[in-house]
Short mmCIF file of C-alpha atoms in Angstrom, two decimals:
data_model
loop_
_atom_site.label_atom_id
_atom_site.label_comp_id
_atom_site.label_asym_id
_atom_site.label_seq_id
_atom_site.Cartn_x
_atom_site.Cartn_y
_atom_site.Cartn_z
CA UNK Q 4 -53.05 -43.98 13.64
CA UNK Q 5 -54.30 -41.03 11.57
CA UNK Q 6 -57.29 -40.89 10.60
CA UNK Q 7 -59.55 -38.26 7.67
CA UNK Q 8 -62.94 -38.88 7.50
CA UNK Q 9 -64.64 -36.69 4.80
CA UNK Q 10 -68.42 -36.12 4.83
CA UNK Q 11 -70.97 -33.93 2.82
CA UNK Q 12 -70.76 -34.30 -0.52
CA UNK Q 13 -73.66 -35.43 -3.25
CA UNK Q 14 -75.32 -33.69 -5.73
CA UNK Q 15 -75.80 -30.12 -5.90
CA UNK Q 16 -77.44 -27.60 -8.59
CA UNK Q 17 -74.86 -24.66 -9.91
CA UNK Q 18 -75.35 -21.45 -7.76
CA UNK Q 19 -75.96 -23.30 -4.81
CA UNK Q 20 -74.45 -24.13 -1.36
CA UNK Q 21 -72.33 -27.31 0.21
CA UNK Q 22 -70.43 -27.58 3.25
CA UNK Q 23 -67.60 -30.74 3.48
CA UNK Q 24 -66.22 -31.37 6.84
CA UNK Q 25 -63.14 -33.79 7.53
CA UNK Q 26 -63.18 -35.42 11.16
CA UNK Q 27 -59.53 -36.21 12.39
CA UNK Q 28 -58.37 -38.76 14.79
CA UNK Q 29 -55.19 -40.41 15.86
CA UNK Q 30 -53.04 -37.21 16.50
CA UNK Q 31 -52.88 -33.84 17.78
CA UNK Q 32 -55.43 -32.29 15.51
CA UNK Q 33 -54.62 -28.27 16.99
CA UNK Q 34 -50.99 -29.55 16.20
CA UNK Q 35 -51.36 -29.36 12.33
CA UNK Q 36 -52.39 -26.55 9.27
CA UNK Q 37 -54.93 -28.78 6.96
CA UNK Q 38 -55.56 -28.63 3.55
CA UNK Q 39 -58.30 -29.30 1.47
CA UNK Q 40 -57.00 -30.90 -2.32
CA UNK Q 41 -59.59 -31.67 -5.09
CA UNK Q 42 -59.48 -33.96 -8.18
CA UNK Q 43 -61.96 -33.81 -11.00
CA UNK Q 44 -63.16 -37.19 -12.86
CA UNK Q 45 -60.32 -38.85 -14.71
CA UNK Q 46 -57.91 -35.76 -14.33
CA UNK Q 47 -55.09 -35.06 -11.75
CA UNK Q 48 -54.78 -33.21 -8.45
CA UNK Q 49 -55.84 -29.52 -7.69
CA UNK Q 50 -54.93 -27.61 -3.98
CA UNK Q 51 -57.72 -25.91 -2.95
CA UNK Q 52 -56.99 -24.20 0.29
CA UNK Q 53 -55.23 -23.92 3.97
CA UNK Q 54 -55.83 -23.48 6.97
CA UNK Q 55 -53.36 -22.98 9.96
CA UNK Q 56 -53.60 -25.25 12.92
CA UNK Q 57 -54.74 -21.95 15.23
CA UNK Q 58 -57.00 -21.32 12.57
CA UNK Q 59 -55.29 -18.01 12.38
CA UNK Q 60 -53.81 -17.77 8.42
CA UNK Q 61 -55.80 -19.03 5.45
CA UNK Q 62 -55.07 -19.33 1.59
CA UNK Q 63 -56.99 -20.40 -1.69
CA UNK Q 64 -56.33 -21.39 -5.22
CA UNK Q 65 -57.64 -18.73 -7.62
CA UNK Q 66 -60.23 -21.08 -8.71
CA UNK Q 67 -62.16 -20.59 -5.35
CA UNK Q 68 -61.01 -17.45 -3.92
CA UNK Q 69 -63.94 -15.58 -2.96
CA UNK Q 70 -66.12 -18.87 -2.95
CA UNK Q 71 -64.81 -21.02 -0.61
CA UNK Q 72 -63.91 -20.94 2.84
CA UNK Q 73 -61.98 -23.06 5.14
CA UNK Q 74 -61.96 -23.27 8.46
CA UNK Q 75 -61.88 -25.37 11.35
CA UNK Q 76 -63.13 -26.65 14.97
CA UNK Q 77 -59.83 -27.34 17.16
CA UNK Q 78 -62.38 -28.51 20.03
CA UNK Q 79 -64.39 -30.72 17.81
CA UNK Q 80 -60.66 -31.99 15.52
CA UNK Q 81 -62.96 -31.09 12.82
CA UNK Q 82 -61.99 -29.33 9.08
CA UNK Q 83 -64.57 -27.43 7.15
CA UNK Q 84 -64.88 -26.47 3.34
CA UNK Q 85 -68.30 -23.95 2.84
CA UNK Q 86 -68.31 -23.83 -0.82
CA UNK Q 87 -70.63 -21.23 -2.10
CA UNK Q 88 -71.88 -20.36 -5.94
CA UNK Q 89 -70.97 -23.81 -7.05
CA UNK Q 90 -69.80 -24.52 -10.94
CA UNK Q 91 -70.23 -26.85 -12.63
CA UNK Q 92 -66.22 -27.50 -12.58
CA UNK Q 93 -65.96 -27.53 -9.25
CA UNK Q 94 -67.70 -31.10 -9.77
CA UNK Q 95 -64.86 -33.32 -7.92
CA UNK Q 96 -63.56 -35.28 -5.54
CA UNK Q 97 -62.66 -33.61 -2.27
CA UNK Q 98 -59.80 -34.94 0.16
CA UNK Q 99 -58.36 -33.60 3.34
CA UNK Q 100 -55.08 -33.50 4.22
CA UNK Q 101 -52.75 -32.39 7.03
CA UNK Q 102 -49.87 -30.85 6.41
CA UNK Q 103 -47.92 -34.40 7.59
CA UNK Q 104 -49.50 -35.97 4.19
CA UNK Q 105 -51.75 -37.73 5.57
CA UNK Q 106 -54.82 -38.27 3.21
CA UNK Q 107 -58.58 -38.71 3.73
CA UNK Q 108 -60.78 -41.61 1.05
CA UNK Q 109 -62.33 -38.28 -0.30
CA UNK Q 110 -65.95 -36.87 -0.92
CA UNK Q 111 -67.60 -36.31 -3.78
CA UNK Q 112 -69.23 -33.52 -4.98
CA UNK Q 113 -71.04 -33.40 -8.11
CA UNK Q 114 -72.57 -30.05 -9.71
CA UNK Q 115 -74.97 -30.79 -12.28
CA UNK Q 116 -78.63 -29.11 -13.35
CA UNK A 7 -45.99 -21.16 -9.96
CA UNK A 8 -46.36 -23.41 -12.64
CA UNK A 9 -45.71 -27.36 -12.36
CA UNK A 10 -44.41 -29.21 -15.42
CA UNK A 11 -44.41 -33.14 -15.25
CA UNK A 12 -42.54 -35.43 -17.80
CA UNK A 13 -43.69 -37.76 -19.01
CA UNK A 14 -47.03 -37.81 -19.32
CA UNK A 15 -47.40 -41.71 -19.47
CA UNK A 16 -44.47 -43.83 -19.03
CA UNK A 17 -43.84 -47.26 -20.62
CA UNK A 18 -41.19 -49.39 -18.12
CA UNK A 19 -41.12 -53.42 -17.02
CA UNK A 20 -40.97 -54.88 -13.68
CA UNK A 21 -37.62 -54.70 -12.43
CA UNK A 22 -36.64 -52.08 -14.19
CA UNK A 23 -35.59 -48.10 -13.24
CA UNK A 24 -37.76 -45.37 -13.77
CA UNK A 25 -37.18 -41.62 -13.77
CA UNK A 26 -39.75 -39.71 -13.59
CA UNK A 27 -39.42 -35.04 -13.93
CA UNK A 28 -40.63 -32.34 -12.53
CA UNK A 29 -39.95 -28.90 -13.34
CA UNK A 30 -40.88 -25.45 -12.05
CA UNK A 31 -41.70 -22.68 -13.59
CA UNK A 32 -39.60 -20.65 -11.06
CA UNK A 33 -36.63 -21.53 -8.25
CA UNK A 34 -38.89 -23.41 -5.20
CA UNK A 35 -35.68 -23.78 -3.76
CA UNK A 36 -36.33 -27.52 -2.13
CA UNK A 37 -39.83 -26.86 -1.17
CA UNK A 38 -41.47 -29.85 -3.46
CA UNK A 39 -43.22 -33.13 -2.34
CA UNK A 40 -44.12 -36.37 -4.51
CA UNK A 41 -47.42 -38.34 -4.40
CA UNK A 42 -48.23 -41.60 -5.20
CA UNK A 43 -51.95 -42.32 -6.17
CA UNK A 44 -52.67 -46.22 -6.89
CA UNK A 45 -56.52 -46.11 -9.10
CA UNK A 46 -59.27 -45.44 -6.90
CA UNK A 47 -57.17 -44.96 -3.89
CA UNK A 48 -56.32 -41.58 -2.25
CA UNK A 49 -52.84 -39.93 -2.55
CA UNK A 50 -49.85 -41.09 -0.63
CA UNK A 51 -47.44 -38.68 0.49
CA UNK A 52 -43.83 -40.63 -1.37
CA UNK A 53 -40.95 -37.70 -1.11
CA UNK A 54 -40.88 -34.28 0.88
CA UNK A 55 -38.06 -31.86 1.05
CA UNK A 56 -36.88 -33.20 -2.51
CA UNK A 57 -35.41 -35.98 -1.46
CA UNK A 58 -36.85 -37.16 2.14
CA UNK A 59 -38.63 -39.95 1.99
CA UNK A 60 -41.65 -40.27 4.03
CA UNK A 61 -42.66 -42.82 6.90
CA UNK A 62 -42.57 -46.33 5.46
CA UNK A 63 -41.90 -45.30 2.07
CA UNK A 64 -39.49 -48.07 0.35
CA UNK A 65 -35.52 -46.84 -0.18
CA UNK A 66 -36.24 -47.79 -3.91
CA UNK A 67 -37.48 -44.31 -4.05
CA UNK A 68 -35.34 -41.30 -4.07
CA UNK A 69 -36.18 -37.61 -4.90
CA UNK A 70 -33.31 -34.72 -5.85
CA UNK A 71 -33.17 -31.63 -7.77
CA UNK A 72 -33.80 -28.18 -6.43
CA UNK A 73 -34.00 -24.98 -7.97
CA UNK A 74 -36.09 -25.70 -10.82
CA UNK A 75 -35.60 -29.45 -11.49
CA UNK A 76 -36.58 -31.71 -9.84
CA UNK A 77 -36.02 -35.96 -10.34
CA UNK A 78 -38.42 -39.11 -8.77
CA UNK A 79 -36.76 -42.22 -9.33
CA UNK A 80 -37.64 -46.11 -8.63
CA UNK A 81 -35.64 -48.51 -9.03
CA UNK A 82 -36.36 -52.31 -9.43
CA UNK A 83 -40.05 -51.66 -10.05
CA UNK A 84 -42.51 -53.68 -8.16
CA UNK A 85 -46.08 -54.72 -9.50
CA UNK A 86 -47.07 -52.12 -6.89
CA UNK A 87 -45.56 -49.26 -7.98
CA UNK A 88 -47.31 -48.49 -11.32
CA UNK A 89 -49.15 -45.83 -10.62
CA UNK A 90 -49.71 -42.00 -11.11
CA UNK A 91 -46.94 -39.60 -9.76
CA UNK A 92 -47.70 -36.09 -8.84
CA UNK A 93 -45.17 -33.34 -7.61
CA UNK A 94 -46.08 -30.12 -5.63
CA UNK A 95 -44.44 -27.23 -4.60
CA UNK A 96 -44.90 -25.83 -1.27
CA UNK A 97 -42.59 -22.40 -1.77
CA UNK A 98 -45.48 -20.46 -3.02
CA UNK A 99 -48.97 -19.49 -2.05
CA UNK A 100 -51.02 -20.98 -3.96
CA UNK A 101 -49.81 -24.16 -3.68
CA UNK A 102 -49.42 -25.97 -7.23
CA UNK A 103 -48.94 -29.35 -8.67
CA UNK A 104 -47.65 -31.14 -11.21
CA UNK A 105 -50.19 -32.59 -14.29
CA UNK A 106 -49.28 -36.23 -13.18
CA UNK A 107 -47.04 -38.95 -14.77
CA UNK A 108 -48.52 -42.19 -15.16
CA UNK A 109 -46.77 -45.08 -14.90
CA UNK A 110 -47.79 -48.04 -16.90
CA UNK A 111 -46.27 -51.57 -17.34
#
């Protein structure tokens, strides 16, 4: 069956650097555009980006245009998120998803001084 | 495009029929999913299309609307089911959702 393994999150001081990366099993990983969806504490669901399954289109939320980037390892089945000059509202939980709707547990990432 | 859920919480008793809304702030045609997120669990993809019900999801859920508004319903609520709802619209880049309905006994 499917599965979304995310990785990489903790704690991280505003300004800096974190890269998340979602390992997929259980299908055709090259098959499938991904998505990366966050949730802050106690609030509800934000899209954060796409990727296509070639790796060859990409889109962002506002929030993290500019930021972020997604991309992805076809040989490796492997999703990445390289979040750069981190807020302090970008403190959230971080899920994968393919475009099936299939769903990762999440990763957190907290940005605190 | 902007995502407007109603209601925020919703009050209904096991066994009972509830209708959740969803409306855009523009016509995304069909182009709108529903989630399903139990607490502390990740989302679960419910409705897609409007009205297509994923793999394994129940038949006491049903999705229509298009256009602009858009309906969840569940009928016969189970213990399971109270939980918060989130739409998402999949006609525009960026992608948006919904603010979330929660649904409380």
């Amino acid at each position: 069956q499917v599965q979304l393994v995310e990785s990489g999150g903790g704690v991280v001081q505003p300004g800096r650097s974190l890269r998340l990366s979602c390992a997929a099993s259980g299908f055709s990983f090259s098959d499938y555009g991904m998505h990366w969806v966050r949730q802050a504490p106690g609030k509800g669901l934000e899209w954060v980006a796409v990727v296509w399954n070639d790796g060859s289109l990409k889109y962002y939320a506002d929030s993290v245009e500019g930021r972020f980037i997604i991309s992805r390892d076809n040989s490796n089945n492997t999703l990445y998120l390289q979040m750069n000059s981190l807020r302090v509202e970008d403190t959230a939980m971080y899920y994968c998803e393919t475009e099936g709707g299939d769903w990762g547990q999440g990763t957190l990432v907290t940005v605190s001084s | 495009i902007v995502m407007t859920q109603s209601p925020a919480t919703l009050s209904v008793s096991p066994g009972e029929r509830a209708t959740l809304s969803c409306r855009a702030s523009q016509s995304i045609l069909r182009n709108l999913t529903w989630y399903q997120q139990r607490p502390g669990r990740s989302p679960r993809l419910l409705i897609y299309d409007a009205s297509t019900r994923a793999t394994g999801i129940p038949a006491r859920f049903s999705g229509s609307g298009s256009g602009t508004e858009f309906t969840l319903a569940i009928s016969s609520l189970q213990s399971e089911d109270f939980a918060a709802y989130y739409c998402q619209q999949y006609n525009n880049w960026p992608l948006s959702f919904g603010q979330g309905t929660r649904l409380e006994i």
